[in-house]
Coordinates of C-alpha atoms and ligand atoms in Angstrom, one line a residue:
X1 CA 0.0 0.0 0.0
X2 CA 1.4 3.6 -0.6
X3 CA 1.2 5.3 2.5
X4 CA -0.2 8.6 0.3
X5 CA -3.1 8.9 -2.2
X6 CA -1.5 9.1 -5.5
X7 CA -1.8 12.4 -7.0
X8 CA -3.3 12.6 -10.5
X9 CA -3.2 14.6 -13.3
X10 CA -5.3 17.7 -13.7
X11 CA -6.6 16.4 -17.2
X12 CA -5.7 14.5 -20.2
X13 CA -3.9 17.6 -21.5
X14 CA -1.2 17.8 -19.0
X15 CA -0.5 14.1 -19.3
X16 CA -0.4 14.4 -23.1
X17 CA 1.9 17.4 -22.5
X18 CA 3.8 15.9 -19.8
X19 CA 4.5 12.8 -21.5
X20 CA 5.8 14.9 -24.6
X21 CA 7.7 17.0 -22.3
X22 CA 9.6 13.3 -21.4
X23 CA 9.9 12.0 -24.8
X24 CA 11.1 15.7 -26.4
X25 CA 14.8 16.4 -25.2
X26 CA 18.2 16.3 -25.9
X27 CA 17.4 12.6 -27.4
X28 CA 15.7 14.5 -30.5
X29 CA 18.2 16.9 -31.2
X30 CA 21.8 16.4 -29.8
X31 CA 21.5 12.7 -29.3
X32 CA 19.7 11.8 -32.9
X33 CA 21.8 14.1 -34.9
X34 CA 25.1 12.5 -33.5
X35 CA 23.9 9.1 -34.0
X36 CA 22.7 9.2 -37.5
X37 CA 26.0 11.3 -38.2
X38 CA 27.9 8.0 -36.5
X39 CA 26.0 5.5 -38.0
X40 CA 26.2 6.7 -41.8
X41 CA 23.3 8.2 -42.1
X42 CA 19.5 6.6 -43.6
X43 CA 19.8 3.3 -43.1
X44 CA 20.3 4.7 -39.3
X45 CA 17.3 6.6 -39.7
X46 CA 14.9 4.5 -41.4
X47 CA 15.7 1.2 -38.7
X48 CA 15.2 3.6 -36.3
X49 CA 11.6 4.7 -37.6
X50 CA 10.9 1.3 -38.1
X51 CA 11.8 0.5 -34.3
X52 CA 9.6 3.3 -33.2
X53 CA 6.5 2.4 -35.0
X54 CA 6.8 -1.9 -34.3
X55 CA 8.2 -1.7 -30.9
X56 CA 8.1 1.4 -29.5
X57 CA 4.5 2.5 -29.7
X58 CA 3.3 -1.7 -28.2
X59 CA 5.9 -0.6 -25.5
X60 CA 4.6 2.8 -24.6
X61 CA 1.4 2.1 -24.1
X62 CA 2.5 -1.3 -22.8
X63 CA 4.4 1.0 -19.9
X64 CA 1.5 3.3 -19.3
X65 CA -1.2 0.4 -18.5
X66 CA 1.3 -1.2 -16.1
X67 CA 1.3 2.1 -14.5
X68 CA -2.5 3.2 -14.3
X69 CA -3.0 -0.1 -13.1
X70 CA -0.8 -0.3 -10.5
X71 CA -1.0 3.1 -9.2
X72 CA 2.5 3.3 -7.6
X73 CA 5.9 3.4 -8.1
X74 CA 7.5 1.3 -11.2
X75 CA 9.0 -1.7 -8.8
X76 CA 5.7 -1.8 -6.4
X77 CA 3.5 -1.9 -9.9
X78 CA 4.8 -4.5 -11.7
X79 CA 5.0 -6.8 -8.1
X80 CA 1.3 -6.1 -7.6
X81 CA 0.1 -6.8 -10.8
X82 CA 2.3 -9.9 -11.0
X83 CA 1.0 -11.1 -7.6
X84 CA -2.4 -10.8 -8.1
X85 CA -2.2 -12.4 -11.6
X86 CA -0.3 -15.3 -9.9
X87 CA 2.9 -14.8 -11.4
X88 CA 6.2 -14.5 -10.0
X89 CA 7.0 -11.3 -7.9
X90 CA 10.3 -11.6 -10.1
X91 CA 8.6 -8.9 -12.7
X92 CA 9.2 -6.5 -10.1
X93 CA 12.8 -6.9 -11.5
X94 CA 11.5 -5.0 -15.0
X95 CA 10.4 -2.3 -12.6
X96 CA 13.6 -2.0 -10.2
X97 CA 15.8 -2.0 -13.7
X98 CA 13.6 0.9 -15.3
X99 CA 14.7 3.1 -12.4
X100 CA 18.2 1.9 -12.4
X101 CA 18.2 3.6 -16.2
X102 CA 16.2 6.4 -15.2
X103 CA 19.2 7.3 -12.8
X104 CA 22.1 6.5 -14.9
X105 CA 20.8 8.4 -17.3
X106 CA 19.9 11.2 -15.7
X107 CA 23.6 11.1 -14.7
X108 CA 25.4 12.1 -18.2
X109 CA 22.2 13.5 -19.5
X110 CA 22.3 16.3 -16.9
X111 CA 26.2 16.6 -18.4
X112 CA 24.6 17.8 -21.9
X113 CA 21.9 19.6 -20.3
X114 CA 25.0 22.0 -18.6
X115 CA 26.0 22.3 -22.1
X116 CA 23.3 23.7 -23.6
X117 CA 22.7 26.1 -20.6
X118 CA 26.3 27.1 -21.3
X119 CA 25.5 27.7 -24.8
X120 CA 22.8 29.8 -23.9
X121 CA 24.8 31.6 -22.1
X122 CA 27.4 31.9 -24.7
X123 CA 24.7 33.1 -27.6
X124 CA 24.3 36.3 -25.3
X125 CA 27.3 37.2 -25.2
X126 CA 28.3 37.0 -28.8
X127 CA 30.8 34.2 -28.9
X128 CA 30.2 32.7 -31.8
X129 CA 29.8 35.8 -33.9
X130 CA 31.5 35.3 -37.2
X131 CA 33.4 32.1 -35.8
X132 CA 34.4 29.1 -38.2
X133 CA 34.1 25.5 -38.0
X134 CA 37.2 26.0 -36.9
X135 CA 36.7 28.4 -34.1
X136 CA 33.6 26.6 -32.9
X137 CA 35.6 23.7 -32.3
X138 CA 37.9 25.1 -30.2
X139 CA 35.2 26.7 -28.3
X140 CA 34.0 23.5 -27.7
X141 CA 37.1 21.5 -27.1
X142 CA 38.2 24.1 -24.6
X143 CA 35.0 23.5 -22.4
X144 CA 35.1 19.5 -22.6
X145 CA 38.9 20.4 -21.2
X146 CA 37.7 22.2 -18.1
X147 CA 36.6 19.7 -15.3
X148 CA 35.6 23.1 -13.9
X149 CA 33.6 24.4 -16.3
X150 CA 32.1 21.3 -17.1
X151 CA 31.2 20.6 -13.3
X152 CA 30.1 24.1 -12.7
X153 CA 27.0 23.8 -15.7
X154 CA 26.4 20.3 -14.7
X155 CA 25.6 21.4 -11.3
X156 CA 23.1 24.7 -12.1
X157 CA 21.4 22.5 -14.9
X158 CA 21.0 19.4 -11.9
X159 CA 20.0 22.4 -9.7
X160 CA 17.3 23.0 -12.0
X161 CA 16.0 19.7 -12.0
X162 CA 16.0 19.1 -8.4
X163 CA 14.1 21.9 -7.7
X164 CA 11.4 21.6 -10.2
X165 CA 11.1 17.7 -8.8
X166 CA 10.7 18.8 -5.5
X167 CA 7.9 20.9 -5.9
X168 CA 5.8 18.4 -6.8
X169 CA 5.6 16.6 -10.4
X170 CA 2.2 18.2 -12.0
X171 CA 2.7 21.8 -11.0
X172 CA 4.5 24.4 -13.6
X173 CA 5.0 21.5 -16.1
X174 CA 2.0 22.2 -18.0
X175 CA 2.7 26.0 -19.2
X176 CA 6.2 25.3 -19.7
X177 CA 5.7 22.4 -21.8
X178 CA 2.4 23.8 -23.7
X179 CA 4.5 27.0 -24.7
X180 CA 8.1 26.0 -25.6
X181 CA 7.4 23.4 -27.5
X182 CA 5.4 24.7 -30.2
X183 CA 8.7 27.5 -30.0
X184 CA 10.9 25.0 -30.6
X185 CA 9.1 23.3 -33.7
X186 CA 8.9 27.1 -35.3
X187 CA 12.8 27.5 -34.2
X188 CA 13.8 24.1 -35.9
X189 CA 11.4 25.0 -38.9
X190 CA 13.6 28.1 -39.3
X191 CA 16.8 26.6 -39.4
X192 CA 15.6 23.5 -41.8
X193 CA 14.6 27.4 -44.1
X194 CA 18.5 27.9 -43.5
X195 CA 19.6 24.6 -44.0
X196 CA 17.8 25.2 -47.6
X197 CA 19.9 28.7 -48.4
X198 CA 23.2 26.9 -48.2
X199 CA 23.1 24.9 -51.2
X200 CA 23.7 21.6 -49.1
X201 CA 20.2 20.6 -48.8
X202 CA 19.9 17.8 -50.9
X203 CA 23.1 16.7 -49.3
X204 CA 21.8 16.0 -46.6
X205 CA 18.5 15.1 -47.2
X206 CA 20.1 11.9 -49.5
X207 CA 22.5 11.2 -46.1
X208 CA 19.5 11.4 -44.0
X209 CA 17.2 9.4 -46.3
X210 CA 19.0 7.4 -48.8
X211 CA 20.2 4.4 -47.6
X212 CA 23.5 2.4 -47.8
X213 CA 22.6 -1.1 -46.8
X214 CA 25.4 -2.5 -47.2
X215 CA 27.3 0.1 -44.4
X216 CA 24.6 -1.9 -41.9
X217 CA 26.1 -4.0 -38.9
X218 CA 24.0 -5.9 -36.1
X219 CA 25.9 -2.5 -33.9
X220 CA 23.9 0.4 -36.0
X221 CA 20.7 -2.1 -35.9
X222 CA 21.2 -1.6 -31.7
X223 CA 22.2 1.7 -31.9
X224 CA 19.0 2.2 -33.9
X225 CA 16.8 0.6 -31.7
X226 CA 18.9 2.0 -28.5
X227 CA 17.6 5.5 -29.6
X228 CA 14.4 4.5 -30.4
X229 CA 13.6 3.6 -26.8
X230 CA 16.1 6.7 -25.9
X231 CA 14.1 9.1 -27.5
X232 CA 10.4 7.9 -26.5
X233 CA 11.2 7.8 -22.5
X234 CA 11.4 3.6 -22.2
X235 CA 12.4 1.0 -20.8
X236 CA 12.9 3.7 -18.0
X237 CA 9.7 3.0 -15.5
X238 CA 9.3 6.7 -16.9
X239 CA 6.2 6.3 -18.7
X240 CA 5.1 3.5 -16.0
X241 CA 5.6 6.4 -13.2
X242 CA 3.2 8.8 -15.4
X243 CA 1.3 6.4 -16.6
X244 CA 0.2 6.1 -12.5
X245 CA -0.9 9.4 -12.1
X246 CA -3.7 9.1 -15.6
X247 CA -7.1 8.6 -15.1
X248 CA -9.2 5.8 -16.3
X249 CA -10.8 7.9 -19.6
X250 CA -7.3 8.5 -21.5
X251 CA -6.9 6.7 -25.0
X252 CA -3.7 5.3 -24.5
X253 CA -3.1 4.2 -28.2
X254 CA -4.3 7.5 -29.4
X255 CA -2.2 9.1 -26.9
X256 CA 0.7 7.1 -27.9
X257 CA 0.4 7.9 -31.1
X258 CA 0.3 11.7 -30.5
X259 CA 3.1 11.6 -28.6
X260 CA 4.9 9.7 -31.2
X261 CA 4.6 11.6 -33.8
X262 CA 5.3 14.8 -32.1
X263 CA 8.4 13.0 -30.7
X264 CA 9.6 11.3 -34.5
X265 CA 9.0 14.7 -36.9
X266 CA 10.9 17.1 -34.0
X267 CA 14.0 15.0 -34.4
X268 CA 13.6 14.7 -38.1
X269 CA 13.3 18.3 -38.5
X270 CA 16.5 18.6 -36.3
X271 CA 18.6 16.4 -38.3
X272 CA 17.1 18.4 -41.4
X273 CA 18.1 21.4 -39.9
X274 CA 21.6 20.5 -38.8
X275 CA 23.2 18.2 -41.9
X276 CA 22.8 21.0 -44.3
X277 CA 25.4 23.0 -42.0
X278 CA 27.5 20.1 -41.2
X279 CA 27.9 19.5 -45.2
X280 CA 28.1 23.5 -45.8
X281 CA 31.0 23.8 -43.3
X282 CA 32.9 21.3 -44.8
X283 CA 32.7 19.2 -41.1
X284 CA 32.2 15.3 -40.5
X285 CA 28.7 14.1 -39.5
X286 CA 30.7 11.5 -37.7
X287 CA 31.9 14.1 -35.0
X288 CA 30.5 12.3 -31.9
X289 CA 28.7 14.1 -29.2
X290 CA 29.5 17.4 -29.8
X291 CA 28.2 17.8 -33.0
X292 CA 25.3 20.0 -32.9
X293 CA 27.8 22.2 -30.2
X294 CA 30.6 22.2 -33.0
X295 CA 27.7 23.4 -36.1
X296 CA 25.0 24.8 -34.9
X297 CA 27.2 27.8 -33.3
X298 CA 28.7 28.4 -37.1
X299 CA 25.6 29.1 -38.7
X300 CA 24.1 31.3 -35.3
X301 CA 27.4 33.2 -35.7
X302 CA 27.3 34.0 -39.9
X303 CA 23.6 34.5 -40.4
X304 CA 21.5 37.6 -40.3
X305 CA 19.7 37.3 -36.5
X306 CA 21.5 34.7 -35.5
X307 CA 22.5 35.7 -32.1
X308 CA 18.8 36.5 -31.3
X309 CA 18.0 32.9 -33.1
X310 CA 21.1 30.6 -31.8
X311 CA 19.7 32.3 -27.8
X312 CA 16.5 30.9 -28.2
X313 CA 17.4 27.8 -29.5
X314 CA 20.0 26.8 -27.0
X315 CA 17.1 28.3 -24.5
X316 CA 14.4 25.8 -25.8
X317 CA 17.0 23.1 -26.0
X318 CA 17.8 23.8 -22.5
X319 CA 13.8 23.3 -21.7
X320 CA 13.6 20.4 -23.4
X321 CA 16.0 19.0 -21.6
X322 CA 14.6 20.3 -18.4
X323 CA 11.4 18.9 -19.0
X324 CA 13.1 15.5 -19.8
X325 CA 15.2 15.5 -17.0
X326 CA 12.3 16.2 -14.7
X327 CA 10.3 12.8 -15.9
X328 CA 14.5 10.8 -15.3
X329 CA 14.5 12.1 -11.5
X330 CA 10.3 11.5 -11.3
X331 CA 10.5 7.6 -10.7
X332 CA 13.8 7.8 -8.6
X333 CA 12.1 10.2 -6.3
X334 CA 8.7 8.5 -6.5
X335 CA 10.2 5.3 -5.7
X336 CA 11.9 6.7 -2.3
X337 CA 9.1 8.4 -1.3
X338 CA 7.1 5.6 -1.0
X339 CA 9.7 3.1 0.0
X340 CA 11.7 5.1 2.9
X341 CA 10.4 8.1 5.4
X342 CA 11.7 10.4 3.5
X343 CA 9.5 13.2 3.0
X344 CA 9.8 14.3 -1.2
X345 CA 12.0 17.5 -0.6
X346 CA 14.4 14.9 1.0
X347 CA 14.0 12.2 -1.5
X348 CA 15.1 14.6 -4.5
X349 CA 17.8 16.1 -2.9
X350 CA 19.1 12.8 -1.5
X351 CA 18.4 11.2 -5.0
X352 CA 19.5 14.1 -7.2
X353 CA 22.7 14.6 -5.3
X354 CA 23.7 10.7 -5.7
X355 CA 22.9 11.6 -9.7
X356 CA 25.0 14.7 -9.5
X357 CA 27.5 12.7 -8.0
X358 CA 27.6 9.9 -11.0
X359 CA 27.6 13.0 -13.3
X360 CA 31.0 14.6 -12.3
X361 CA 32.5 11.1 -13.1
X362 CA 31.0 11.2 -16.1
X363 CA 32.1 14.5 -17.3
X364 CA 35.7 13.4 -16.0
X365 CA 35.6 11.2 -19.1
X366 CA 36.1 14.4 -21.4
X367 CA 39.3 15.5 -19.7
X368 CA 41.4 13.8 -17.1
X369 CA 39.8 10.8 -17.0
X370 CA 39.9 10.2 -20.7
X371 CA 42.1 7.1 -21.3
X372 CA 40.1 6.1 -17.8
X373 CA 39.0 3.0 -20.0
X374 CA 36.4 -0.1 -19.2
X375 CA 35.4 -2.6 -22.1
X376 CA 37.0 0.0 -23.8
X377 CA 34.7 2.9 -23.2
X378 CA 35.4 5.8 -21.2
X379 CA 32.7 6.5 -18.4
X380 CA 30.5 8.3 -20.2
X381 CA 30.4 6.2 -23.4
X382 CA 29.9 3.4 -21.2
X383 CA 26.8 4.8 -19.3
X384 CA 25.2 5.6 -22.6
X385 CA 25.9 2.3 -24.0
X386 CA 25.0 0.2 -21.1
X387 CA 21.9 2.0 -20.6
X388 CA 20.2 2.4 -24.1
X389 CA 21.5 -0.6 -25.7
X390 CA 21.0 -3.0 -22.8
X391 CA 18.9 -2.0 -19.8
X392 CA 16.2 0.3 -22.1
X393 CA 15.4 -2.5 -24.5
X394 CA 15.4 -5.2 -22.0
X395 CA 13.2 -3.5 -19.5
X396 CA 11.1 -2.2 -22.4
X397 CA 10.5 -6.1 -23.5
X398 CA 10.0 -7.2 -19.9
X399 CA 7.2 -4.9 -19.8
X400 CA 5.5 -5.1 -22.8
X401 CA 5.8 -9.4 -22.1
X402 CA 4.2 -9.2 -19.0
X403 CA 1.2 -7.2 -20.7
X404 CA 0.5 -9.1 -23.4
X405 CA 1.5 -12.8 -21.8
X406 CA 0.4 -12.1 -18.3
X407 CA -2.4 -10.0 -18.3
X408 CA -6.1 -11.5 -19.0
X409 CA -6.4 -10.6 -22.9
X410 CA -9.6 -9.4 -22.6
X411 CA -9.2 -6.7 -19.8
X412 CA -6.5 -5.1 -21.8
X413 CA -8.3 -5.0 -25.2
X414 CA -11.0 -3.5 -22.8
X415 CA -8.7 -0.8 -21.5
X416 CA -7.0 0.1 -24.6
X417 CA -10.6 -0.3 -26.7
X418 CA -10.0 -2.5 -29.0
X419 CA -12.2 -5.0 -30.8
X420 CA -12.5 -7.1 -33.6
X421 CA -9.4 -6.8 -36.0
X422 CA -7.6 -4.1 -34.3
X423 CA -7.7 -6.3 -31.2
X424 CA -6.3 -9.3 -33.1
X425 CA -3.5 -7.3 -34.3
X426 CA -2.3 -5.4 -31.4
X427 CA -2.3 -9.2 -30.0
X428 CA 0.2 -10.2 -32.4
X429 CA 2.1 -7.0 -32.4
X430 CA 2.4 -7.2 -28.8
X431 CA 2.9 -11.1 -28.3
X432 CA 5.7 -11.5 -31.1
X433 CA 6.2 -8.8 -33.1
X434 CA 7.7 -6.3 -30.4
X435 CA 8.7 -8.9 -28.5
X436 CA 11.2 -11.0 -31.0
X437 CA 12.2 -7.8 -32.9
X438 CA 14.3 -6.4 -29.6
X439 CA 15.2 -10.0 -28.6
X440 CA 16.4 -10.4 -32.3
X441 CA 18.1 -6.6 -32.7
X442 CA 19.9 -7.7 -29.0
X443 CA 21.5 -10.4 -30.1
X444 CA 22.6 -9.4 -33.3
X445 CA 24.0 -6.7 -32.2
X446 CA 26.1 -8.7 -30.0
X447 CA 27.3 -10.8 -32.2
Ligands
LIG1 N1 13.5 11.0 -24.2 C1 14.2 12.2 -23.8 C2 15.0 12.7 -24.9 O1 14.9 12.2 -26.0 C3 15.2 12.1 -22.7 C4 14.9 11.0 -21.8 C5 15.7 9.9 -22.0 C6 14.0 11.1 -20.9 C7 15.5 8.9 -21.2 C8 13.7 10.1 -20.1 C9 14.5 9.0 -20.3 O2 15.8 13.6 -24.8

């Protein structure tokens, strides 16, 4: 039993926006633009829709009955629902992993959230005015080379975050969330009209779009899918933890979908927007995490407005991020709550600090720490790559398993009305499709 009654949301709006607010962050824009450029470009992109529409959506909606079921934390939700079904309280493991992720990630995500606050601060003040490819790099070579730095934007943008959390999840969310995004979509739609002027469009709409097969491995398949469930929130006890404070009348397929979408054309838009530059520029797609920090600032500094532009962009990024980083601390803080004495406050301060903690090691990686080396990956690479390649999908298929194997078929087709046809197909979708498509991307990739 939780010892409070579980809040819940103020309408279907807020969870729609809330959810969105998850899903739309630094996954979208710094995370997707990197990987495609990694990965060689469309094949990348169109495995990766393909993992969004066949697993993704099943999971998502997968996570968000497990949640308004159970009406509690991730761990305590999936061990109800598995006792009561008569199966073992094991499946409290998919719960217990999901916030495991949520806090790793939170961890080096917090990291790029301290750069884009940084860079906000950095389009104010004119320092990328008329700077080169060139000049942009060392920009941002000299901040990955100051633990200081680093560690001082890490800890305002984790600041952030703790405070929002611990005043409560629903409250403030909803205006932020219903006003910047819509900013950022018209901000991303500008620079796509920018990306058009430099005569490297069709560049990079061929890199994004048509696809080398033959450059694909089993590791770009799991990178694919890895972002997939990156980008959506899952596989995190994220969606679970939200999905436990929706009311009984929300369409969770619909709502999936929405969210989707929204989630799928932002990021498209973004890599529309930044390739053109990358291939204007002269500069490698394949420049690792600090591509859209090494591009972006170029065309800010050379274009008409584009210290007024590249300030509210790194601004909306940094809300983005915000909003997403609120929903990575939600379950931690959630779960603590209702498993310790801890009153909230004390939970996200005691919870956040342990993340801020995890993130100075992880900004290390950049600088002193950088030939710091396990399985060959510094500390940040391996928190990324442990986390969305493994824990995300796994979690995500342990929950969208129990749902479709465990639960009574007919109370879910109730609850996500579905009938007939429809019914029959999410079945399948659910039962095998989803199911063997991570188990087969996981182990191919490992191979
Ligand atoms: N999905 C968000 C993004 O794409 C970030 C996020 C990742 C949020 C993981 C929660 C969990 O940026």
């Amino acid at each position: 039993m939780s010892k409070h009654v579980h809040a819940q949301w103020s309408s279907k709006m807020t969870f729609v926006l809330a959810a969105a607010g998850s899903a739309v962050g630094l996954g979208n824009i710094w995370r997707f633009s990197y990987m495609v450029g990694d990965s060689g470009g469309a094949a990348f992109v169109l495995i990766y829709l393909a993992c969004v529409a066949l697993v993704g959506l099943p999971i998502l909606v997968a996570e968000w009955l497990i949640g308004r079921r159970g009406q509690e934390n991730p761990i305590n939700a999936m061990a109800d629902l598995a006792r009561k079904g008569g199966h073992l309280p094991a499946w409290a493991l998919v719960g217990a992993s999901g916030v495991l992720a949520a806090f790793l990630i939170l961890s080096f995500y917090s990291v790029i959230g301290g750069w884009s606050l940084s860079y906000t601060l950095g389009s104010v003040t004119g320092r990328f005015t008329g700077q080169d490819a060139d000049g942009t790099g060392a920009i941002f070579g000299s901040l990955l080379g100051s633990p200081g730095m680093l560690t001082l934007w890490h800890t305002a943008f984790m600041a952030l975050v703790i405070w929002i959390v611990a005043r409560g999840v629903t409250k403030g969310l909803e205006g932020a969330v219903r006003t910047l995004m819509p900013g950022l979509v018209v901000l991303l739609i500008v620079l796509v009209g920018y990306g058009m002027t430099t005569g490297h469009f069709g560049e990079a709409l061929a890199f994004m779009f048509r696809p080398d097969w033959s450059a694909v491995t089993g590791g770009v398949v799991l990178a694919a899918m890895g972002q997939a469930f990156f980008t959506l929130s899952l596989g995190m006890g994220i969606m679970m933890a939200y999905g436990s404070y929706l009311g009984e009348d929300v369409s969770l397929i619909g709502t999936a979908r929405t969210v989707i979408i929204l989630d799928t054309v932002i990021a498209l838009l973004a890599g529309l927007a930044i390739f053109p530059i990358v291939f204007a520029n002269g500069m490698s797609p394949a420049d690792g995490p600090g591509l859209i920090f090494i591009n972006l600032p170029v065309a800010f500094g050379n274009m008409t407005g584009g210290m007024i532009l590249g300030l509210m962009f790194f601004l909306l990024l940094t809300f983005a991020a915000l909003t997403s980083a609120i929903s990575l601390l939600e379950p931690v803080v959630e779960l603590m709550e209702e498993r310790t004495p801890l009153s909230r406050v004390a939970a996200t301060l005691v919870g956040g600090a342990a993340v801020w903690a995890l993130g100075i090691a992880a900004l290390m990686s950049f600088n002193v720490w950088d030939s710091f080396l396990i399985f060959g990956l510094n500390v940040f690479d391996l928190l990324d790559t442990f986390t969305s390649k493994f824990l995300l999908p796994l979690t995500g298929l342990g929950a969208i398993l129990f749902v479709a194997w465990c639960l009574d078929r007919q109370g879910v087709a109730d609850e996500l009305a579905l009938s007939g046809g429809r019914e029959r197909l999410w079945h399948v979708v659910a039962r095998y499709v989803a199911p063997i498509g991570v188990i087969v991307v996981f182990v191919t990739g490992l191979l």
